[in-house]
Amino acid sequence: MADSVVYLYAVTDAAPAEERTDEPVLAGVDGVPVRRVVSGDLAAVVSSVDPTRFSEEALRRSLEDLQWLERTARAHDAVVAGVARSGPVAPVRLATVYLDDENVHALLDERAAEFTAALDRIRGRTEWGVKGFAVRSEGDTSPQVTEDSKPGTAYLMRRRAERDRAARGLQDAAEAAEAVHQEMSALAVASRRYQPQDPRLSGRHEEMVLNVAYLVNEAGAEALRRLVGQQGGQNLRLELTGPWAPYSFATLEEQA
Amino acid sequence: MADLPARLQLDPDAVGRDLGRLVLTIVELVRQLMERQAIRRVEAGDLPDETVERLGLGLMRLEEAMTELREHFGLRAEDLNIDLGPLGSLLPQANDHD
């Protein structure tokens, strides 16, 4: 077996690599500095890793080790984010490993058109995430029915009002979120909707009604920030995260 | 008897509380279903006033009793729930929509 195998992080433009010698060297998985494998206009960002720990079998085991997964995912993302600072970057899925540089070279050559198209799509653009949460209107605003003679009826009516208010709040939030999404989509080059996250995952009590990634240019990002700043309405709270490397729009899938 | 590894350390208090929690969760589920059904019947308008009043009173007492029982077991409203995995939770979240 070879001394090392090649871990692939992302594909980027080849051109600027030689121009920036002052660029800090990024550390990848296991702290090994990354390097570039260049072919034509494309460069693959890679680092050498231990073949015994990144063999197919070892990976299958490691991917279930949450601590290993977190470390590796963080290193992977740090490299992708670092490369994204200086140019368009098409991230590759976590733990994509090639036998040697030759194979990476061959990959760049074979799928050059696809990679170039992906990089062109995201050049000068960034990904932003927008999440919308339904805000609960606490406290009863409807007049209390205080019929002392009929406490049971009053109780049921109160319950009905609570139910209606909750349902209305959620529906209003969903509609407001839809309107915001329409507006933001018009600003964005591309958008991708995700399933709203479970409240336990997002660590809050509010229900998520919108979860979208937008690919935008400079002006678009500015407009997005402004829109989120205005908020969507009294039933909807928006949250903006980013800029991210364009994981939602340029992640390269391995071919079967 | 040979020394067995102490795998089951049953704390009687904890067992009692867990059982109480399970039973209360089921009762709470039934109570919420009944309440929702009652509200629907009231909305449909086919119940005489005194029946509505009786239903409402019954449900109100039941809720009060549930609160007392919960406090007796030292449980919060959000403790009365079961995570059904992909199906979500058994009861709507404490301050959730219907």
PDB file of N, CA and C in Angstrom, chain A residues 97-142:
ATOM      1  N   VAL A  97     -11.855  10.352  -1.083  1.00  0.00           N
ATOM      2  CA  VAL A  97     -10.431  10.010  -1.072  1.00  0.00           C
ATOM      3  C   VAL A  97     -10.019   9.355  -2.386  1.00  0.00           C
ATOM      4  N   TYR A  98      -8.891   9.792  -2.923  1.00  0.00           N
ATOM      5  CA  TYR A  98      -8.342   9.193  -4.143  1.00  0.00           C
ATOM      6  C   TYR A  98      -7.019   8.519  -3.832  1.00  0.00           C
ATOM      7  N   LEU A  99      -6.686   7.569  -4.676  1.00  0.00           N
ATOM      8  CA  LEU A  99      -5.485   6.768  -4.469  1.00  0.00           C
ATOM      9  C   LEU A  99      -4.218   7.616  -4.537  1.00  0.00           C
ATOM     10  N   ASP A 100      -4.146   8.476  -5.555  1.00  0.00           N
ATOM     11  CA  ASP A 100      -2.961   9.325  -5.695  1.00  0.00           C
ATOM     12  C   ASP A 100      -3.289  10.555  -6.545  1.00  0.00           C
ATOM     13  N   ASP A 101      -2.295  11.423  -6.700  1.00  0.00           N
ATOM     14  CA  ASP A 101      -2.489  12.658  -7.467  1.00  0.00           C
ATOM     15  C   ASP A 101      -2.920  12.372  -8.898  1.00  0.00           C
ATOM     16  N   GLU A 102      -2.388  11.269  -9.448  1.00  0.00           N
ATOM     17  CA  GLU A 102      -2.737  10.921 -10.830  1.00  0.00           C
ATOM     18  C   GLU A 102      -4.245  10.778 -11.007  1.00  0.00           C
ATOM     19  N   ASN A 103      -4.862  10.122 -10.050  1.00  0.00           N
ATOM     20  CA  ASN A 103      -6.305   9.911 -10.123  1.00  0.00           C
ATOM     21  C   ASN A 103      -7.082  11.224 -10.013  1.00  0.00           C
ATOM     22  N   VAL A 104      -6.569  12.135  -9.181  1.00  0.00           N
ATOM     23  CA  VAL A 104      -7.216  13.438  -9.040  1.00  0.00           C
ATOM     24  C   VAL A 104      -7.100  14.190 -10.364  1.00  0.00           C
ATOM     25  N   HIS A 105      -5.914  14.125 -10.942  1.00  0.00           N
ATOM     26  CA  HIS A 105      -5.634  14.700 -12.257  1.00  0.00           C
ATOM     27  C   HIS A 105      -6.645  14.194 -13.283  1.00  0.00           C
ATOM     28  N   ALA A 106      -6.810  12.895 -13.304  1.00  0.00           N
ATOM     29  CA  ALA A 106      -7.721  12.268 -14.267  1.00  0.00           C
ATOM     30  C   ALA A 106      -9.149  12.757 -14.035  1.00  0.00           C
ATOM     31  N   LEU A 107      -9.516  12.914 -12.751  1.00  0.00           N
ATOM     32  CA  LEU A 107     -10.858  13.390 -12.429  1.00  0.00           C
ATOM     33  C   LEU A 107     -11.075  14.795 -12.991  1.00  0.00           C
ATOM     34  N   LEU A 108     -10.085  15.674 -12.782  1.00  0.00           N
ATOM     35  CA  LEU A 108     -10.200  17.050 -13.270  1.00  0.00           C
ATOM     36  C   LEU A 108     -10.357  17.053 -14.785  1.00  0.00           C
ATOM     37  N   ASP A 109      -9.583  16.197 -15.462  1.00  0.00           N
ATOM     38  CA  ASP A 109      -9.647  16.154 -16.926  1.00  0.00           C
ATOM     39  C   ASP A 109     -10.996  15.633 -17.396  1.00  0.00           C
ATOM     40  N   GLU A 110     -11.432  14.547 -16.791  1.00  0.00           N
ATOM     41  CA  GLU A 110     -12.659  13.903 -17.250  1.00  0.00           C
ATOM     42  C   GLU A 110     -13.886  14.784 -17.077  1.00  0.00           C
ATOM     43  N   ARG A 111     -13.929  15.467 -15.953  1.00  0.00           N
ATOM     44  CA  ARG A 111     -15.157  16.219 -15.651  1.00  0.00           C
ATOM     45  C   ARG A 111     -14.920  17.716 -15.698  1.00  0.00           C
ATOM     46  N   ALA A 112     -13.934  18.125 -16.543  1.00  0.00           N
ATOM     47  CA  ALA A 112     -13.548  19.538 -16.608  1.00  0.00           C
ATOM     48  C   ALA A 112     -14.738  20.434 -16.933  1.00  0.00           C
ATOM     49  N   ALA A 113     -15.548  20.038 -17.909  1.00  0.00           N
ATOM     50  CA  ALA A 113     -16.662  20.889 -18.350  1.00  0.00           C
ATOM     51  C   ALA A 113     -17.648  21.096 -17.199  1.00  0.00           C
ATOM     52  N   GLU A 114     -17.935  20.014 -16.498  1.00  0.00           N
ATOM     53  CA  GLU A 114     -18.881  20.074 -15.389  1.00  0.00           C
ATOM     54  C   GLU A 114     -18.364  20.974 -14.260  1.00  0.00           C
ATOM     55  N   PHE A 115     -17.068  20.793 -13.930  1.00  0.00           N
ATOM     56  CA  PHE A 115     -16.473  21.605 -12.861  1.00  0.00           C
ATOM     57  C   PHE A 115     -16.441  23.070 -13.252  1.00  0.00           C
ATOM     58  N   THR A 116     -16.052  23.344 -14.497  1.00  0.00           N
ATOM     59  CA  THR A 116     -15.973  24.732 -14.951  1.00  0.00           C
ATOM     60  C   THR A 116     -17.350  25.385 -14.884  1.00  0.00           C
ATOM     61  N   ALA A 117     -18.370  24.649 -15.304  1.00  0.00           N
ATOM     62  CA  ALA A 117     -19.731  25.190 -15.257  1.00  0.00           C
ATOM     63  C   ALA A 117     -20.140  25.491 -13.819  1.00  0.00           C
ATOM     64  N   ALA A 118     -19.805  24.588 -12.910  1.00  0.00           N
ATOM     65  CA  ALA A 118     -20.157  24.789 -11.497  1.00  0.00           C
ATOM     66  C   ALA A 118     -19.447  26.029 -10.956  1.00  0.00           C
ATOM     67  N   LEU A 119     -18.167  26.197 -11.302  1.00  0.00           N
ATOM     68  CA  LEU A 119     -17.409  27.347 -10.804  1.00  0.00           C
ATOM     69  C   LEU A 119     -17.938  28.647 -11.408  1.00  0.00           C
ATOM     70  N   ASP A 120     -18.305  28.618 -12.693  1.00  0.00           N
ATOM     71  CA  ASP A 120     -18.848  29.820 -13.326  1.00  0.00           C
ATOM     72  C   ASP A 120     -20.150  30.246 -12.671  1.00  0.00           C
ATOM     73  N   ARG A 121     -20.927  29.246 -12.266  1.00  0.00           N
ATOM     74  CA  ARG A 121     -22.229  29.535 -11.671  1.00  0.00           C
ATOM     75  C   ARG A 121     -22.073  30.298 -10.352  1.00  0.00           C
ATOM     76  N   ILE A 122     -21.014  30.006  -9.628  1.00  0.00           N
ATOM     77  CA  ILE A 122     -20.874  30.587  -8.289  1.00  0.00           C
ATOM     78  C   ILE A 122     -19.826  31.685  -8.216  1.00  0.00           C
ATOM     79  N   ARG A 123     -19.164  31.985  -9.336  1.00  0.00           N
ATOM     80  CA  ARG A 123     -18.100  32.990  -9.320  1.00  0.00           C
ATOM     81  C   ARG A 123     -18.652  34.338  -8.832  1.00  0.00           C
ATOM     82  N   GLY A 124     -17.990  34.921  -7.854  1.00  0.00           N
ATOM     83  CA  GLY A 124     -18.414  36.228  -7.349  1.00  0.00           C
ATOM     84  C   GLY A 124     -19.704  36.181  -6.550  1.00  0.00           C
ATOM     85  N   ARG A 125     -20.124  34.999  -6.196  1.00  0.00           N
ATOM     86  CA  ARG A 125     -21.377  34.867  -5.466  1.00  0.00           C
ATOM     87  C   ARG A 125     -21.166  34.097  -4.175  1.00  0.00           C
ATOM     88  N   THR A 126     -22.067  34.303  -3.238  1.00  0.00           N
ATOM     89  CA  THR A 126     -21.959  33.593  -1.967  1.00  0.00           C
ATOM     90  C   THR A 126     -23.311  33.015  -1.599  1.00  0.00           C
ATOM     91  N   GLU A 127     -23.234  32.061  -0.698  1.00  0.00           N
ATOM     92  CA  GLU A 127     -24.475  31.429  -0.228  1.00  0.00           C
ATOM     93  C   GLU A 127     -24.856  32.033   1.121  1.00  0.00           C
ATOM     94  N   TRP A 128     -26.130  32.332   1.286  1.00  0.00           N
ATOM     95  CA  TRP A 128     -26.661  32.810   2.566  1.00  0.00           C
ATOM     96  C   TRP A 128     -27.828  31.934   2.946  1.00  0.00           C
ATOM     97  N   GLY A 129     -27.957  31.703   4.220  1.00  0.00           N
ATOM     98  CA  GLY A 129     -29.091  30.911   4.698  1.00  0.00           C
ATOM     99  C   GLY A 129     -30.110  31.823   5.370  1.00  0.00           C
ATOM    100  N   VAL A 130     -31.369  31.608   5.072  1.00  0.00           N
ATOM    101  CA  VAL A 130     -32.425  32.353   5.748  1.00  0.00           C
ATOM    102  C   VAL A 130     -33.386  31.364   6.388  1.00  0.00           C
ATOM    103  N   LYS A 131     -33.600  31.572   7.677  1.00  0.00           N
ATOM    104  CA  LYS A 131     -34.557  30.741   8.387  1.00  0.00           C
ATOM    105  C   LYS A 131     -35.661  31.640   8.927  1.00  0.00           C
ATOM    106  N   GLY A 132     -36.877  31.168   8.823  1.00  0.00           N
ATOM    107  CA  GLY A 132     -38.014  31.926   9.352  1.00  0.00           C
ATOM    108  C   GLY A 132     -38.694  31.140  10.449  1.00  0.00           C
ATOM    109  N   PHE A 133     -39.012  31.820  11.552  1.00  0.00           N
ATOM    110  CA  PHE A 133     -39.673  31.160  12.674  1.00  0.00           C
ATOM    111  C   PHE A 133     -41.025  31.812  12.936  1.00  0.00           C
ATOM    112  N   ALA A 134     -42.000  30.978  13.235  1.00  0.00           N
ATOM    113  CA  ALA A 134     -43.315  31.489  13.600  1.00  0.00           C
ATOM    114  C   ALA A 134     -43.230  32.034  15.025  1.00  0.00           C
ATOM    115  N   VAL A 135     -43.603  33.261  15.200  1.00  0.00           N
ATOM    116  CA  VAL A 135     -43.582  33.865  16.528  1.00  0.00           C
ATOM    117  C   VAL A 135     -44.944  33.657  17.165  1.00  0.00           C
ATOM    118  N   ARG A 136     -44.934  33.148  18.377  1.00  0.00           N
ATOM    119  CA  ARG A 136     -46.212  32.926  19.056  1.00  0.00           C
ATOM    120  C   ARG A 136     -46.680  34.211  19.679  1.00  0.00           C
ATOM    121  N   SER A 137     -47.921  34.518  19.452  1.00  0.00           N
ATOM    122  CA  SER A 137     -48.477  35.690  20.128  1.00  0.00           C
ATOM    123  C   SER A 137     -48.936  35.226  21.501  1.00  0.00           C
ATOM    124  N   GLU A 138     -48.162  35.607  22.498  1.00  0.00           N
ATOM    125  CA  GLU A 138     -48.480  35.188  23.863  1.00  0.00           C
ATOM    126  C   GLU A 138     -49.534  36.111  24.443  1.00  0.00           C
ATOM    127  N   GLY A 139     -50.228  35.607  25.408  1.00  0.00           N
ATOM    128  CA  GLY A 139     -51.216  36.436  26.093  1.00  0.00           C
ATOM    129  C   GLY A 139     -52.480  36.566  25.282  1.00  0.00           C
ATOM    130  N   ASP A 140     -53.564  36.562  25.980  1.00  0.00           N
ATOM    131  CA  ASP A 140     -54.841  36.617  25.295  1.00  0.00           C
ATOM    132  C   ASP A 140     -55.202  38.059  24.991  1.00  0.00           C
ATOM    133  N   THR A 141     -55.446  38.341  23.731  1.00  0.00           N
ATOM    134  CA  THR A 141     -55.846  39.694  23.362  1.00  0.00           C
ATOM    135  C   THR A 141     -57.350  39.783  23.175  1.00  0.00           C
ATOM    136  N   SER A 142     -57.963  38.617  22.992  1.00  0.00           N
ATOM    137  CA  SER A 142     -59.413  38.641  22.806  1.00  0.00           C
ATOM    138  C   SER A 142     -60.080  38.880  24.159  1.00  0.00           C
TER     139      SER A 142
END
